[in-house]
Tab-separated table of C-alpha atoms and ligand atoms in Angstrom:
chain	number	residue	atom	x	y	z
N	1	MET	CA	138.420	126.779	87.567
N	2	SER	CA	140.301	127.971	90.592
N	3	ILE	CA	137.754	128.103	93.402
N	4	LYS	CA	138.140	130.864	95.914
N	5	ARG	CA	134.651	132.082	96.773
N	6	VAL	CA	132.123	129.671	98.318
N	7	GLY	CA	128.519	130.699	98.969
N	8	PHE	CA	126.780	128.647	101.670
N	9	ILE	CA	122.992	128.325	102.112
N	10	GLY	CA	121.573	126.437	105.113
N	11	LEU	CA	123.567	127.234	108.243
N	12	GLY	CA	121.914	124.742	110.609
N	13	ALA	CA	123.161	121.869	112.752
N	14	MET	CA	125.162	120.578	109.783
N	15	GLY	CA	125.763	123.660	107.657
N	16	LEU	CA	127.298	125.833	110.365
N	17	PRO	CA	130.159	123.482	111.311
N	18	MET	CA	130.705	122.576	107.637
N	19	ALA	CA	130.987	126.273	106.767
N	20	LYS	CA	133.471	126.765	109.619
N	21	ASN	CA	135.691	124.084	108.111
N	22	LEU	CA	135.640	125.887	104.768
N	23	LEU	CA	136.875	129.036	106.499
N	24	LYS	CA	139.604	127.024	108.260
N	25	SER	CA	140.713	125.708	104.856
N	26	GLY	CA	141.117	129.244	103.550
N	27	TYR	CA	138.021	129.658	101.361
N	28	GLU	CA	136.344	133.045	101.104
N	29	LEU	CA	132.961	132.210	102.619
N	30	HIS	CA	129.802	134.128	101.643
N	31	VAL	CA	126.684	133.833	103.806
N	32	ALA	CA	123.317	135.478	104.435
N	33	ALA	CA	120.977	135.101	107.410
N	34	HIS	CA	117.659	133.334	106.967
N	35	ARG	CA	115.553	133.581	110.169
N	36	ASN	CA	118.235	132.851	112.766
N	37	LYS	CA	121.026	135.461	112.735
N	38	GLN	CA	123.316	133.625	115.172
N	39	PRO	CA	125.165	131.327	112.715
N	40	VAL	CA	126.013	134.294	110.484
N	41	GLU	CA	127.343	136.257	113.468
N	42	GLN	CA	129.533	133.286	114.465
N	43	LEU	CA	130.864	132.846	110.939
N	44	LYS	CA	131.502	136.572	110.527
N	45	SER	CA	133.635	136.532	113.666
N	46	GLU	CA	135.683	133.781	111.987
N	47	GLY	CA	136.110	135.712	108.739
N	48	ALA	CA	132.989	135.072	106.622
N	49	ILE	CA	131.479	137.809	104.459
N	50	GLU	CA	127.840	138.597	105.214
N	51	HIS	CA	125.323	139.578	102.547
N	52	THR	CA	121.860	140.982	103.032
N	53	SER	CA	120.257	138.990	100.231
N	54	LEU	CA	120.526	135.706	98.371
N	55	VAL	CA	121.099	137.689	95.180
N	56	GLU	CA	124.265	139.234	96.648
N	57	LEU	CA	125.423	135.935	98.135
N	58	VAL	CA	125.010	134.024	94.878
N	59	SER	CA	126.571	136.814	92.778
N	60	ASN	CA	129.714	136.597	94.919
N	61	SER	CA	130.184	132.820	94.736
N	62	ASP	CA	132.169	130.527	92.440
N	63	VAL	CA	130.747	127.429	94.111
N	64	LEU	CA	127.331	127.490	95.792
N	65	ILE	CA	126.694	124.933	98.537
N	66	SER	CA	123.221	124.209	99.881
N	67	ILE	CA	122.237	121.973	102.793
N	68	LEU	CA	118.587	122.705	103.525
N	69	PRO	CA	115.991	120.737	105.519
N	70	THR	CA	113.781	119.169	102.840
N	71	ASP	CA	112.683	119.078	99.181
N	72	LYS	CA	110.406	122.037	99.889
N	73	GLU	CA	113.313	124.376	100.690
N	74	MET	CA	115.426	122.914	97.881
N	75	GLU	CA	112.689	123.905	95.480
N	76	SER	CA	111.865	127.314	96.925
N	77	VAL	CA	115.509	128.398	97.275
N	78	LEU	CA	117.360	126.729	94.410
N	79	LEU	CA	114.674	127.294	91.793
N	80	SER	CA	114.009	130.884	92.883
N	81	ASP	CA	114.762	133.717	90.520
N	82	ASP	CA	117.144	135.224	93.082
N	83	VAL	CA	119.408	132.195	92.832
N	84	LEU	CA	118.884	131.061	89.250
N	85	SER	CA	119.237	134.459	87.593
N	86	ASN	CA	122.548	135.055	89.289
N	87	LEU	CA	124.300	131.808	88.440
N	88	SER	CA	126.052	131.133	85.144
N	89	LYS	CA	128.202	128.561	83.346
N	90	GLU	CA	131.099	129.621	85.582
N	91	ASN	CA	129.358	128.303	88.701
N	92	VAL	CA	128.877	124.897	90.284
N	93	LEU	CA	126.024	124.032	92.653
N	94	VAL	CA	126.926	121.445	95.310
N	95	GLU	CA	123.582	120.274	96.675
N	96	MET	CA	124.006	118.497	100.050
N	97	THR	CA	120.430	118.282	101.402
N	98	SER	CA	119.013	114.831	102.160
N	99	GLY	CA	116.257	115.363	99.637
N	100	SER	CA	114.532	113.075	97.180
N	101	PRO	CA	116.214	111.832	93.982
N	102	GLU	CA	113.264	113.298	92.075
N	103	MET	CA	113.723	116.834	93.425
N	104	MET	CA	117.475	116.603	92.758
N	105	LYS	CA	116.771	115.639	89.140
N	106	ASN	CA	114.249	118.506	88.797
N	107	VAL	CA	116.766	121.042	90.067
N	108	HIS	CA	119.475	119.598	87.810
N	109	ALA	CA	117.240	119.734	84.726
N	110	VAL	CA	116.610	123.449	85.238
N	111	TYR	CA	120.295	124.186	85.940
N	112	GLN	CA	121.453	122.105	82.992
N	113	LYS	CA	119.374	124.260	80.627
N	114	LYS	CA	121.362	127.263	81.821
N	115	GLY	CA	124.677	125.389	81.611
N	116	ILE	CA	125.184	125.514	85.399
N	117	ARG	CA	127.035	122.446	86.609
N	118	VAL	CA	125.590	120.494	89.542
N	119	ILE	CA	126.812	117.874	91.984
N	120	ASP	CA	124.325	115.920	94.099
N	121	ALA	CA	126.226	115.499	97.377
N	122	PRO	CA	124.305	114.458	100.500
N	123	VAL	CA	126.334	113.613	103.593
N	124	SER	CA	126.526	111.184	106.468
N	125	GLY	CA	128.425	111.432	109.737
N	126	GLY	CA	126.169	113.632	111.859
N	127	THR	CA	127.024	116.873	113.589
N	128	ALA	CA	130.206	115.326	115.034
N	129	GLY	CA	131.423	114.480	111.531
N	130	ALA	CA	130.466	117.966	110.350
N	131	GLN	CA	132.521	119.534	113.158
N	132	GLN	CA	135.519	117.292	112.654
N	133	GLY	CA	135.455	117.540	108.859
N	134	THR	CA	135.092	113.764	108.586
N	135	LEU	CA	131.777	113.471	106.735
N	136	THR	CA	131.073	110.874	104.081
N	137	ILE	CA	129.838	112.408	100.828
N	138	MET	CA	127.653	110.302	98.514
N	139	ALA	CA	127.934	112.078	95.213
N	140	GLY	CA	125.907	111.894	92.033
N	141	GLY	CA	126.908	113.617	88.811
N	142	GLU	CA	129.794	113.870	86.392
N	143	GLU	CA	133.261	112.855	87.531
N	144	ALA	CA	134.888	115.923	85.938
N	145	VAL	CA	132.581	118.269	87.876
N	146	LEU	CA	133.185	116.348	91.086
N	147	ASP	CA	136.944	116.601	90.550
N	148	GLU	CA	136.610	120.338	90.083
N	149	VAL	CA	134.919	120.837	93.467
N	150	ARG	CA	136.807	118.066	95.271
N	151	PRO	CA	139.172	120.462	97.099
N	152	VAL	CA	136.142	122.247	98.571
N	153	LEU	CA	134.546	118.946	99.606
N	154	ASP	CA	137.847	117.752	101.113
N	155	ALA	CA	137.568	120.584	103.637
N	156	MET	CA	134.376	118.987	105.007
N	157	ALA	CA	134.678	115.260	104.330
N	158	LYS	CA	136.970	112.308	104.804
N	159	GLN	CA	135.351	110.018	102.238
N	160	ILE	CA	133.903	111.088	98.911
N	161	TYR	CA	132.192	108.453	96.771
N	162	LEU	CA	130.879	108.970	93.258
N	163	VAL	CA	127.824	106.720	93.274
N	164	GLY	CA	126.288	107.398	89.841
N	165	ALA	CA	124.388	110.075	87.956
N	166	ILE	CA	122.526	113.035	89.495
N	167	GLY	CA	119.960	111.604	91.946
N	168	ALA	CA	122.108	108.574	92.856
N	169	GLY	CA	123.617	110.450	95.808
N	170	LYS	CA	120.158	111.218	97.199
N	171	ALA	CA	119.060	107.620	96.503
N	172	ILE	CA	121.890	105.943	98.433
N	173	LYS	CA	121.475	108.473	101.239
N	174	ALA	CA	117.791	107.470	101.504
N	175	ILE	CA	118.822	103.803	101.772
N	176	ASN	CA	121.336	104.712	104.481
N	177	GLN	CA	118.661	106.645	106.362
N	178	MET	CA	116.158	103.812	106.086
N	179	LEU	CA	118.740	101.562	107.771
N	180	ALA	CA	119.692	104.218	110.309
N	181	GLY	CA	116.044	104.750	111.331
N	182	ILE	CA	115.437	101.012	111.724
N	183	HIS	CA	118.713	100.575	113.636
N	184	MET	CA	117.743	103.456	115.946
N	185	ILE	CA	114.466	101.777	116.886
N	186	ALA	CA	116.265	98.451	117.409
N	187	SER	CA	118.958	100.121	119.542
N	188	GLY	CA	116.320	101.725	121.788
N	189	GLU	CA	114.682	98.336	122.315
N	190	ALA	CA	118.067	96.727	123.086
N	191	VAL	CA	118.916	99.389	125.681
N	192	ALA	CA	115.455	99.073	127.294
N	193	LEU	CA	115.838	95.289	127.543
N	194	ALA	CA	119.397	95.543	128.912
N	195	GLU	CA	118.144	97.893	131.628
N	196	LYS	CA	115.285	95.537	132.565
N	197	LEU	CA	117.693	92.593	132.727
N	198	GLU	CA	120.196	94.690	134.746
N	199	ILE	CA	123.019	94.326	132.243
N	200	ASP	CA	125.581	97.074	132.682
N	201	LYS	CA	125.855	99.547	129.803
N	202	GLU	CA	129.629	99.159	129.557
N	203	MET	CA	129.161	95.401	129.291
N	204	VAL	CA	126.693	95.885	126.435
N	205	LYS	CA	129.213	98.088	124.641
N	206	GLN	CA	132.055	95.644	125.136
N	207	VAL	CA	130.294	92.343	124.526
N	208	ILE	CA	127.722	93.282	121.891
N	209	GLY	CA	130.273	95.653	120.376
N	210	ASN	CA	132.324	92.546	119.605
N	211	SER	CA	129.382	90.371	118.603
N	212	SER	CA	127.033	89.952	115.687
N	213	GLY	CA	124.284	92.220	117.059
N	214	ALA	CA	126.515	95.310	117.047
N	215	SER	CA	125.590	98.345	114.984
N	216	TRP	CA	127.043	101.814	114.492
N	217	MET	CA	123.797	103.178	115.909
N	218	LEU	CA	123.876	101.136	119.123
N	219	MET	CA	127.513	102.015	119.775
N	220	ASN	CA	127.012	105.707	119.076
N	221	LYS	CA	123.649	106.187	120.766
N	222	ILE	CA	123.829	103.943	123.856
N	223	ASP	CA	125.202	106.711	126.100
N	224	SER	CA	122.584	109.322	125.203
N	225	LEU	CA	119.810	106.693	125.378
N	226	THR	CA	120.787	105.630	128.901
N	227	GLU	CA	121.014	109.308	129.883
N	228	ARG	CA	117.597	109.979	128.253
N	229	ASN	CA	119.298	112.850	126.432
N	230	TYR	CA	117.244	113.750	123.366
N	231	GLU	CA	118.976	117.002	122.398
N	232	PRO	CA	119.453	117.150	118.607
N	233	GLY	CA	121.756	116.246	116.801
N	234	PHE	CA	119.571	115.061	114.053
N	235	LYS	CA	115.930	115.958	114.442
N	236	LEU	CA	113.240	113.283	114.506
N	237	ASN	CA	111.164	115.108	111.874
N	238	LEU	CA	114.150	114.992	109.477
N	239	MET	CA	114.515	111.242	110.007
N	240	LYS	CA	110.794	110.799	109.253
N	241	LYS	CA	111.328	112.758	106.045
N	242	ASP	CA	114.256	110.514	105.086
N	243	ILE	CA	112.415	107.222	105.662
N	244	GLN	CA	109.470	108.663	103.752
N	245	ILE	CA	111.797	109.260	100.778
N	246	ALA	CA	112.966	105.625	100.912
N	247	VAL	CA	109.388	104.296	101.156
N	248	ASN	CA	108.273	106.577	98.301
N	249	GLU	CA	111.130	105.338	96.134
N	250	ALA	CA	110.155	101.723	96.894
N	251	LYS	CA	106.733	102.474	95.302
N	252	ASP	CA	104.795	99.181	95.199
N	253	MET	CA	107.640	97.098	96.686
N	254	ASN	CA	106.884	95.755	100.143
N	255	LEU	CA	109.425	96.969	102.736
N	256	PRO	CA	107.839	95.901	106.021
N	257	PHE	CA	110.526	97.211	108.403
N	258	ALA	CA	110.822	100.549	106.619
N	259	SER	CA	107.034	100.950	106.510
N	260	ASN	CA	106.697	100.195	110.222
N	261	ALA	CA	109.584	102.507	111.076
N	262	LEU	CA	107.967	105.265	109.010
N	263	GLN	CA	104.672	104.842	110.859
N	264	MET	CA	106.469	104.998	114.224
N	265	PHE	CA	108.311	108.203	113.253
N	266	LYS	CA	105.071	109.714	111.939
N	267	ASP	CA	103.288	108.911	115.217
N	268	LYS	CA	106.031	110.652	117.218
N	269	GLU	CA	106.540	113.644	114.945
N	270	GLY	CA	103.902	115.879	116.548
N	271	GLU	CA	105.200	115.455	120.078
N	272	SER	CA	108.946	115.005	119.486
N	273	GLY	CA	109.694	116.239	115.956
N	274	GLU	CA	112.216	118.837	117.119
N	275	LEU	CA	114.022	116.407	119.461
N	276	ASP	CA	116.829	114.090	118.401
N	277	PHE	CA	115.597	111.112	116.380
N	278	SER	CA	116.594	108.819	119.279
N	279	ALA	CA	113.441	110.193	120.989
N	280	ILE	CA	111.638	107.520	118.943
N	281	SER	CA	112.472	105.310	122.001
N	282	LYS	CA	111.244	107.804	124.610
N	283	ASP	CA	108.186	105.805	125.664
N	284	ILE	CA	109.869	102.423	125.794
N	285	LEU	CA	112.687	103.912	127.913
N	286	SER	CA	110.540	106.049	130.226
O	1	LIG	P1	118.619	122.282	110.608
O	1	LIG	O1	117.141	122.343	110.771
O	1	LIG	O2	119.479	122.307	111.815
O	1	LIG	O3	119.119	123.494	109.660
O	1	LIG	C1	118.468	123.888	108.509
O	1	LIG	C2	119.046	125.221	108.061
O	1	LIG	O4	118.427	125.611	106.847
O	1	LIG	C3	118.821	126.354	109.059
O	1	LIG	O5	119.998	127.107	109.158
O	1	LIG	C4	117.723	127.184	108.399
O	1	LIG	O6	117.802	128.566	108.716
O	1	LIG	C5	118.081	126.983	106.944
O	1	LIG	N1	116.962	127.279	106.071
O	1	LIG	C6	115.720	126.761	106.117
O	1	LIG	N2	114.967	127.277	105.129
O	1	LIG	C7	115.778	128.143	104.453
O	1	LIG	C8	115.574	129.018	103.358
O	1	LIG	N3	114.407	129.072	102.741
O	1	LIG	N4	116.625	129.758	102.949
O	1	LIG	C9	117.819	129.704	103.560
O	1	LIG	N5	118.065	128.900	104.616
O	1	LIG	C10	117.042	128.145	105.060
O	1	LIG	O7	118.900	120.995	109.736
O	1	LIG	P2	120.233	120.098	109.668
O	1	LIG	O8	121.411	120.990	109.474
O	1	LIG	O9	120.211	119.107	110.770
O	1	LIG	O10	119.936	119.270	108.325
O	1	LIG	C11	120.071	119.832	107.030
O	1	LIG	C12	119.988	118.687	106.016
O	1	LIG	O11	121.068	117.768	106.254
O	1	LIG	C13	118.686	117.870	106.113
O	1	LIG	O12	118.281	117.458	104.860
O	1	LIG	C14	119.113	116.670	106.984
O	1	LIG	O13	118.281	115.560	106.754
O	1	LIG	C15	120.546	116.468	106.508
O	1	LIG	N6	121.454	115.809	107.465
O	1	LIG	C16	121.426	116.129	108.810
O	1	LIG	C17	122.290	115.479	109.681
O	1	LIG	C18	122.305	115.804	111.168
O	1	LIG	O14	122.923	115.035	111.922
O	1	LIG	N7	121.682	116.884	111.626
O	1	LIG	C19	123.229	114.457	109.205
O	1	LIG	C20	123.228	114.264	107.772
O	1	LIG	C21	122.351	114.908	106.950
O	1	LIG	P3	116.869	129.205	109.871
O	1	LIG	O15	117.105	128.370	111.100
O	1	LIG	O16	117.386	130.608	109.967
O	1	LIG	O17	115.468	129.100	109.361
């Protein structure tokens, strides 16, 4: 299949810059506004085609990409009649939400019955990676289908890994997020202690950056933590959702760090859910 037309659902902190990169790579981009009209206006000014309904958007797409907040939106959008009735064997769904493996498998089962091919393709790399087109994609599904959509994914990502069957992408993403949430809490504590002990931030970066306590999270979040800048980025309520997926998948296994991290994110969700997930350290850094 020669892919020309890409439909994109979920134009948020991640989706908007990812969609811009598709336009830059020459794809015909099809979008529709949800509640917020601004991303569609921006994309239109860069050449995207706006539709007034999901039906129209889906009907005009070879490949459909979705990157929605949670399982709930995956279910309500991807299993809706508007989307399902307008996709056929010619189409591929590239599902990039950080959702649960179970929801991904449910969506796939329904699509498979209609002969619609699916790739499970959550991402890592944050909004910076989305803007720069350097995301990591953790794919689940069939290699032949992945190869078919690879040129589209190349416009948004630097690394694309085929991890296993449908659901394996969401599973490894949940493991990554479990680590990222724990590392975020640990990084906040490290910055708080460095401030109390009057260790200069640049010294922390240089010395710990070259020592065994270093982490991607500490190196990438130390500046915003010391500035007490909690602008998202990646919202705290989405991180809670991700750690919840990991803990749910663990079932009766005991994961003490993940369970504690989940409780901490739950406790903060009401007050700071819409802030960046680094706001988990707000109290300790106040
Ligand atoms: P945002 O909350 O910024 O964006 C979500 C987008 O989905 C919005 O554009 C929203 O539109 C749209 N949306 C919500 N419901 C619907 C619906 N029913 N139909 C159509 N569109 C809908 O989230 P992010 O972009 O930050 O995250 C998206 C996913 O990517 C999440 O699963 C997250 O965990 C994951 N992720 C996020 C990263 C980050 O750094 N932010 C990094 C890696 C993965 P509207 O605003 O108009 O309602």
